[in-house]
Coordinates of C-alpha atoms in Angstrom, one line a residue:
Chain A
X23 CA 69.3 45.4 -121.1
X24 CA 69.2 43.4 -117.9
X25 CA 71.3 40.4 -117.2
X26 CA 69.6 37.0 -116.5
X27 CA 69.9 37.8 -112.9
X28 CA 67.9 41.1 -113.3
X29 CA 65.4 39.3 -115.5
X30 CA 64.9 36.5 -113.0
X31 CA 64.3 39.1 -110.2
X32 CA 61.6 40.7 -112.2
X33 CA 60.1 37.4 -113.2
X34 CA 60.1 36.4 -109.5
X35 CA 58.2 39.6 -108.7
X36 CA 55.7 39.0 -111.4
X37 CA 55.0 35.4 -110.4
X38 CA 53.1 36.9 -107.4
X39 CA 50.9 39.1 -109.7
X40 CA 47.8 37.0 -110.5
X41 CA 46.1 39.4 -113.0
X42 CA 48.1 38.4 -116.1
X43 CA 46.8 41.3 -118.2
X44 CA 48.8 43.7 -116.1
X45 CA 52.1 41.8 -116.0
X46 CA 53.5 43.4 -119.1
X47 CA 53.0 46.9 -117.9
X48 CA 54.4 46.0 -114.5
X49 CA 57.4 44.3 -116.1
X50 CA 58.1 47.4 -118.3
X51 CA 57.9 49.6 -115.3
X52 CA 60.2 47.5 -113.1
X53 CA 62.7 47.1 -115.9
X54 CA 62.7 50.9 -116.3
X55 CA 63.1 51.5 -112.6
X56 CA 65.9 48.9 -112.3
X57 CA 67.8 50.2 -115.4
X58 CA 67.6 53.8 -113.9
X59 CA 69.1 52.6 -110.7
X60 CA 71.9 50.7 -112.6
X61 CA 72.5 53.8 -114.5
X62 CA 72.9 55.8 -111.3
X63 CA 75.3 53.3 -109.8
X64 CA 77.4 53.2 -113.0
X65 CA 77.5 57.0 -113.1
X66 CA 78.7 56.9 -109.5
X67 CA 81.6 54.6 -110.5
X68 CA 80.2 51.3 -109.4
X69 CA 79.6 49.7 -112.8
X70 CA 80.9 46.3 -111.9
X71 CA 78.2 45.5 -109.2
X72 CA 75.7 48.1 -110.4
X73 CA 73.0 45.6 -111.2
X74 CA 73.5 43.7 -107.9
X75 CA 73.3 46.9 -105.9
X76 CA 70.2 48.0 -107.9
X77 CA 68.5 44.6 -107.1
X78 CA 69.3 44.9 -103.6
X79 CA 67.9 48.5 -103.4
X80 CA 64.6 47.3 -104.9
X81 CA 64.0 45.0 -102.0
X82 CA 62.6 41.4 -101.6
X83 CA 61.0 40.2 -104.9
X84 CA 58.2 38.3 -102.8
X85 CA 57.3 41.3 -100.8
X86 CA 57.2 43.5 -103.8
X87 CA 55.3 41.0 -105.7
X88 CA 52.6 40.5 -103.0
X89 CA 52.2 44.2 -102.7
X90 CA 51.9 44.6 -106.4
X91 CA 49.3 41.8 -106.5
X92 CA 47.2 43.7 -103.9
X93 CA 47.4 46.9 -106.0
X94 CA 46.5 44.8 -109.2
X95 CA 43.8 42.8 -107.5
X96 CA 42.7 40.1 -110.1
X97 CA 39.0 40.4 -109.2
X98 CA 39.0 44.1 -109.7
X99 CA 41.1 43.6 -112.9
X100 CA 38.7 41.2 -114.4
X101 CA 35.7 43.4 -113.5
X102 CA 37.4 46.4 -115.1
X103 CA 38.2 44.3 -118.2
X104 CA 34.6 42.9 -118.5
X105 CA 33.1 46.4 -118.0
X106 CA 35.4 47.9 -120.6
X107 CA 34.6 45.1 -123.2
X108 CA 30.9 45.5 -122.4
X109 CA 31.1 49.2 -123.1
X110 CA 32.9 48.7 -126.4
X111 CA 30.5 46.1 -127.5
X112 CA 27.5 48.2 -126.6
X113 CA 29.0 51.2 -128.4
X114 CA 29.1 49.0 -131.5
X115 CA 25.5 47.7 -131.1
X116 CA 24.3 51.3 -130.4
X117 CA 26.1 52.6 -133.4
X118 CA 24.4 49.9 -135.6
X119 CA 20.9 50.0 -134.2
X120 CA 20.5 53.6 -133.1
X121 CA 23.2 55.7 -134.8
X122 CA 23.0 54.1 -138.4
X123 CA 19.2 54.6 -138.9
X124 CA 19.5 58.3 -137.6
X125 CA 22.4 58.9 -140.0
X126 CA 20.6 57.2 -142.8
X127 CA 17.5 59.2 -142.3
X128 CA 19.4 62.4 -142.1
X129 CA 21.3 61.7 -145.3
X130 CA 18.1 60.7 -147.1
X131 CA 17.3 62.8 -150.1
X132 CA 14.7 65.6 -149.7
X133 CA 11.6 64.1 -151.6
X134 CA 10.9 67.7 -153.1
X135 CA 14.1 67.3 -155.1
X136 CA 12.6 64.2 -156.8
X137 CA 9.9 66.3 -158.5
X138 CA 11.0 67.7 -161.8
X139 CA 10.9 71.6 -161.4
X140 CA 9.7 71.7 -165.1
X141 CA 6.6 70.0 -164.1
X142 CA 5.7 72.2 -161.2
X143 CA 2.6 74.4 -161.7
X144 CA 2.9 75.7 -158.1
X145 CA 4.5 75.1 -154.8
X146 CA 2.8 76.3 -151.8
X147 CA 4.7 76.7 -148.5
X148 CA 2.3 75.5 -145.9
X149 CA 3.9 75.2 -142.3
X150 CA 0.8 73.8 -140.5
X151 CA 1.5 71.6 -137.6
X152 CA -0.9 69.1 -136.0
X153 CA -0.5 66.8 -133.1
X154 CA -1.5 63.1 -133.1
X155 CA -0.8 61.6 -129.7
X156 CA 3.1 61.8 -129.3
X157 CA 3.5 62.4 -133.0
X158 CA 3.9 66.0 -134.4
X159 CA 3.2 66.3 -138.1
X160 CA 4.3 69.4 -139.9
X161 CA 2.9 69.9 -143.3
X162 CA 5.4 71.9 -145.2
X163 CA 4.7 72.2 -148.9
X164 CA 2.0 71.4 -151.3
X165 CA 3.4 71.0 -154.9
X166 CA 1.0 70.6 -157.9
X167 CA 2.3 69.1 -161.1
X168 CA 1.2 69.5 -164.7
X169 CA 0.2 66.0 -164.8
X170 CA -2.4 66.4 -162.1
X171 CA -0.2 65.0 -159.3
X172 CA -0.6 66.9 -156.0
X173 CA 2.3 66.2 -153.6
X174 CA 1.8 66.8 -150.0
X175 CA 5.2 67.1 -148.3
X176 CA 5.4 66.8 -144.5
X177 CA 7.7 65.8 -141.8
X178 CA 6.9 64.2 -138.5
X179 CA 8.6 63.3 -135.2
X180 CA 7.9 61.7 -131.9
X181 CA 7.9 63.9 -128.8
X182 CA 8.5 60.7 -126.6
X183 CA 12.1 59.8 -126.1
X184 CA 11.2 56.1 -125.8
X185 CA 10.8 54.5 -129.2
X186 CA 7.3 53.5 -130.0
X187 CA 7.9 50.9 -132.6
X188 CA 5.4 52.1 -135.2
X189 CA 6.0 54.9 -137.7
X190 CA 3.2 57.1 -138.8
X191 CA 0.8 55.5 -141.2
X192 CA -1.9 57.4 -142.9
X193 CA -2.3 61.2 -142.5
X194 CA -6.0 61.2 -143.0
X195 CA -8.7 61.4 -145.8
X196 CA -7.5 63.7 -148.7
X197 CA -10.2 65.6 -150.3
X198 CA -10.9 69.1 -151.9
X199 CA -13.4 71.8 -151.7
X200 CA -15.3 70.4 -154.6
X201 CA -16.1 67.2 -152.6
X202 CA -13.7 65.0 -154.4
X203 CA -11.8 62.3 -152.3
X204 CA -8.5 61.1 -153.3
X205 CA -6.6 57.9 -152.5
X206 CA -3.2 58.8 -150.7
X207 CA -2.3 55.4 -149.5
X208 CA -0.7 54.8 -146.2
X209 CA 2.5 53.7 -144.7
X210 CA 5.3 55.7 -143.3
X211 CA 8.9 54.8 -142.7
X212 CA 11.8 56.4 -140.9
X213 CA 12.4 59.2 -143.4
X214 CA 12.2 62.7 -141.7
X215 CA 10.4 64.1 -144.7
X216 CA 7.7 62.4 -146.5
X217 CA 6.0 63.0 -149.9
X218 CA 2.6 61.7 -150.4
X219 CA 1.3 61.9 -153.9
X220 CA -2.4 62.2 -154.8
X221 CA -3.0 61.5 -158.6
X222 CA -5.4 63.3 -160.8
X223 CA -6.2 66.1 -158.3
X224 CA -8.7 68.5 -159.7
X225 CA -7.1 71.6 -161.1
X226 CA -10.3 73.5 -160.3
X227 CA -10.1 72.9 -156.6
X228 CA -9.0 75.8 -154.5
X229 CA -8.6 74.0 -151.2
X230 CA -6.9 70.9 -150.1
X231 CA -8.5 69.3 -147.2
X232 CA -6.7 66.7 -145.0
X233 CA -9.1 65.2 -142.5
X234 CA -8.1 62.7 -139.8
X235 CA -10.8 61.2 -137.8
X236 CA -9.9 57.8 -136.4
X237 CA -10.2 56.2 -133.0
X238 CA -11.3 59.5 -131.3
X239 CA -8.4 61.4 -132.8
X240 CA -9.2 64.3 -135.1
X241 CA -7.5 67.0 -137.0
X242 CA -8.5 68.9 -140.1
X243 CA -6.1 71.0 -142.3
X244 CA -7.3 73.2 -145.0
X245 CA -4.8 74.5 -147.3
X246 CA -5.6 77.1 -150.0
X247 CA -4.4 76.2 -153.3
X248 CA -3.4 78.1 -156.5
X249 CA -1.6 80.6 -154.3
X250 CA 1.8 79.3 -155.0
X251 CA 4.6 80.4 -157.3
X252 CA 4.1 79.1 -160.8
X253 CA 7.0 77.1 -162.2
X254 CA 9.2 77.8 -159.2
Chain B
X2 CA 42.0 57.4 -111.9
X3 CA 42.1 54.2 -109.9
X4 CA 40.8 50.9 -111.3
X5 CA 37.8 51.0 -109.1
X6 CA 36.9 54.5 -110.4
X7 CA 37.3 53.2 -113.9
X8 CA 34.9 50.4 -113.2
X9 CA 32.3 52.9 -111.9
X10 CA 32.8 55.2 -114.9
X11 CA 32.4 52.1 -117.2
X12 CA 29.2 51.0 -115.4
X13 CA 27.7 54.4 -115.7
X14 CA 28.6 54.6 -119.5
X15 CA 27.2 51.0 -119.8
X16 CA 24.0 51.8 -118.1
X17 CA 23.6 54.9 -120.4
X18 CA 24.2 52.9 -123.6
X19 CA 21.8 50.2 -122.4
X20 CA 19.1 52.9 -121.7
X21 CA 19.8 54.4 -125.2
X22 CA 19.5 50.9 -126.8
X23 CA 16.3 50.0 -125.0
X24 CA 14.5 53.2 -125.6
X25 CA 15.5 53.8 -129.1
X26 CA 14.8 50.2 -130.3
X27 CA 11.4 50.1 -128.6
X28 CA 12.1 47.4 -126.0
X29 CA 9.9 47.2 -122.9
X30 CA 10.2 45.4 -119.6
X31 CA 6.7 44.3 -119.3
X32 CA 4.2 43.0 -122.0
X33 CA 1.6 45.4 -121.0
X34 CA 4.0 48.4 -121.5
X35 CA 4.8 47.1 -124.9
X36 CA 1.1 46.9 -125.7
X37 CA 0.3 50.3 -124.4
X38 CA 3.2 51.9 -126.4
X39 CA 2.2 49.9 -129.5
X40 CA -1.4 51.2 -129.2
X41 CA -0.4 54.9 -128.7
X42 CA 2.1 54.7 -131.7
X43 CA -0.8 53.4 -133.7
X44 CA -3.0 56.3 -132.4
X45 CA -5.5 54.0 -130.8
X46 CA -6.6 53.4 -127.2
X47 CA -5.6 53.2 -124.5
X48 CA -7.8 50.1 -124.3
X49 CA -9.1 48.2 -121.4
X50 CA -7.4 44.9 -121.2
X51 CA -9.8 42.0 -120.6
X52 CA -7.6 39.0 -121.0
X53 CA -3.9 38.2 -121.7
X54 CA -3.1 34.8 -123.1
X55 CA 0.3 33.2 -123.8
X56 CA 1.5 31.9 -127.1
X57 CA 4.8 30.6 -128.1
X58 CA 7.1 33.6 -127.8
X59 CA 4.6 36.1 -126.9
X60 CA 1.1 37.1 -125.5
X61 CA -2.2 38.0 -127.0
X62 CA -3.8 40.9 -125.3
X63 CA -7.6 41.0 -125.8
X64 CA -9.0 44.4 -125.1
X65 CA -11.6 47.0 -125.9
X66 CA -11.7 50.7 -126.4
X67 CA -14.8 52.7 -126.8
X68 CA -16.7 51.0 -129.7
X69 CA -13.8 48.9 -130.8
X70 CA -12.3 45.7 -129.8
X71 CA -8.8 44.4 -130.5
X72 CA -6.3 41.6 -130.0
X73 CA -2.9 43.0 -130.0
X74 CA 0.2 40.8 -129.7
X75 CA 3.6 41.4 -128.0
X76 CA 6.6 39.3 -128.4
X77 CA 9.5 38.4 -126.0
X78 CA 12.8 39.5 -127.3
X79 CA 16.4 39.3 -126.2
X80 CA 15.5 37.0 -123.3
X81 CA 13.7 39.4 -121.0
X82 CA 12.4 42.3 -123.0
X83 CA 9.1 42.7 -124.8
X84 CA 8.4 44.4 -128.1
X85 CA 5.4 45.1 -130.1
X86 CA 4.0 42.2 -132.1
X87 CA 1.4 42.2 -134.9
X88 CA 0.3 45.8 -134.2
X89 CA -3.4 44.9 -134.2
X90 CA -5.8 47.8 -133.7
X91 CA -9.4 47.9 -133.1
X92 CA -12.3 46.7 -135.2
X93 CA -15.6 48.4 -134.7
X94 CA -18.1 46.4 -132.7
X95 CA -21.0 45.8 -135.1
X96 CA -23.8 45.3 -132.5
X97 CA -26.4 44.2 -135.1
X98 CA -24.4 41.0 -135.2
X99 CA -24.7 38.3 -132.4
X100 CA -21.0 37.9 -132.7
X101 CA -18.6 40.5 -134.0
X102 CA -15.2 39.1 -134.8
X103 CA -12.0 39.4 -136.6
X104 CA -8.8 37.3 -137.0
X105 CA -5.2 38.0 -137.7
X106 CA -2.0 36.1 -138.3
X107 CA 1.7 36.7 -137.8
X108 CA 4.0 34.0 -139.2
X109 CA 2.7 30.7 -138.0
X110 CA 0.5 32.2 -135.2
X111 CA -3.1 32.8 -135.9
X112 CA -5.9 34.1 -133.7
X113 CA -9.5 34.6 -134.1
X114 CA -11.3 37.0 -131.5
X115 CA -14.2 38.9 -131.1
X116 CA -17.1 40.1 -128.9
X117 CA -20.4 38.6 -128.2
X118 CA -23.4 40.9 -128.6
X119 CA -26.1 38.3 -128.0
X120 CA -26.0 36.9 -124.5
X121 CA -27.6 33.7 -125.8
X122 CA -24.3 32.7 -127.4
X123 CA -22.7 30.3 -125.0
X124 CA -20.1 28.6 -127.3
X125 CA -18.0 29.7 -130.2
X126 CA -16.9 27.2 -132.8
X127 CA -14.2 27.9 -135.4
X128 CA -13.8 25.6 -138.4
X129 CA -10.4 26.0 -140.1
X130 CA -9.8 25.7 -143.8
X131 CA -8.5 22.1 -143.3
X132 CA -11.6 21.0 -141.5
X133 CA -10.1 21.2 -138.0
X134 CA -12.6 22.4 -135.4
X135 CA -11.7 24.8 -132.5
X136 CA -14.2 25.5 -129.6
X137 CA -14.2 28.2 -127.1
X138 CA -16.7 28.3 -124.2
X139 CA -14.7 30.7 -121.9
X140 CA -15.5 34.3 -122.5
X141 CA -13.8 37.3 -120.9
X142 CA -16.3 40.3 -120.5
X143 CA -18.1 39.0 -123.5
X144 CA -14.9 38.7 -125.5
X145 CA -13.4 35.5 -126.9
X146 CA -10.1 34.4 -128.2
X147 CA -9.2 31.3 -130.2
X148 CA -5.5 30.9 -130.9
X149 CA -4.0 28.4 -133.2
X150 CA -0.7 27.6 -134.8
X151 CA 0.0 26.4 -138.2
X152 CA 3.1 26.2 -140.4
X153 CA 1.7 24.4 -143.3
X154 CA 0.3 27.5 -145.0
X155 CA -3.1 25.7 -145.5
X156 CA -4.8 26.1 -142.2
X157 CA -6.5 29.4 -142.3
X158 CA -9.7 30.9 -140.9
X159 CA -12.8 29.0 -142.4
X160 CA -16.2 29.5 -140.6
X161 CA -17.2 30.8 -137.3
X162 CA -20.4 29.7 -135.5
X163 CA -22.1 30.7 -132.3
X164 CA -24.2 28.3 -130.4
X165 CA -26.8 28.8 -127.7
X166 CA -27.0 26.6 -124.6
X167 CA -29.1 24.1 -126.5
X168 CA -26.4 23.8 -129.3
X169 CA -28.6 25.7 -131.6
X170 CA -26.6 27.8 -134.2
X171 CA -27.5 31.4 -133.7
X172 CA -24.7 33.0 -135.6
X173 CA -22.7 31.8 -138.6
X174 CA -20.2 33.6 -140.8
X175 CA -17.3 33.0 -142.9
X176 CA -14.4 35.5 -143.2
X177 CA -15.3 38.8 -141.6

């Protein structure tokens, strides 16, 4: 604990430090330094004028203060504070707008699990990949249910790092080898795995055909059916 | 680490975080860049831009690609960035018609656009559902654009007519 004289010495030094955010740290350091010196003088048997001697050793308050103000330049200090604040704010923004959607999509349920196993007639592992501009679509499974629903399970991702703004819509015209066409809807989302269900799919068809032909982009995927594992 | 070094480190981290934010939230520095990325993500184009027109908060981009024509929109966001707007993609040009056209709406912003297949058409007239008439005589590579704004929810596309130089109607159609 310093005397009022010691406190005033430190306050005098701090009055020259313009960057107020650094004053507390400087004050703590100066107090510690001064107390160490007082302790040294006390141990040397000069307890009575230990503080006076320590202050004298420290030097001129104005000189010390001006030197510290140079080291703790207020302009540099403010730039440092602002850049630090900007980084913290941007981390929060990125976590919300970039991190949260990624985490949400990763934690999303696998749509295959939404299909009751008891209803599955067969489940075929496909693993066929097609490219649509910067989008890679990987057809993973075709699951046929007892009620005639045919589920096409696929995932897709963008090869371009720069976000594109629109998620994958339709995957193409869904048909079978018997010439039947089915409505599969459109729309995507940010889910990494998508389930597209075709209702009343013919149980006599032995090939599922996914045919994309729009705006000079084309792909055709033919998937043999009835080759799966019954009631998997 | 000195304070100057800390500032440099903060700036590098800041720029990295900015890049992550801009790229992953699909922000662009120019309207045409937003338009091109929008088209590519919709698996359309790249189209040839024939005209760019401002509207409040964004731009309409009139373009054609192969046998399709389109009027995409991009919007200004966060002061100086651009993002995709309505996400309009191409409508096939029906060359059997003197005027092939379409229209779209995004909030209170509406736009009718199309392509003129009959060179005799010199003026396009659009009648809105409330009777208001909008006229366009300026064409861009045979394409036209008629924007309007409405926030009353009762001023939709009504009828489109194409006139020749002698004001004779040579094309007339209601909703495409």
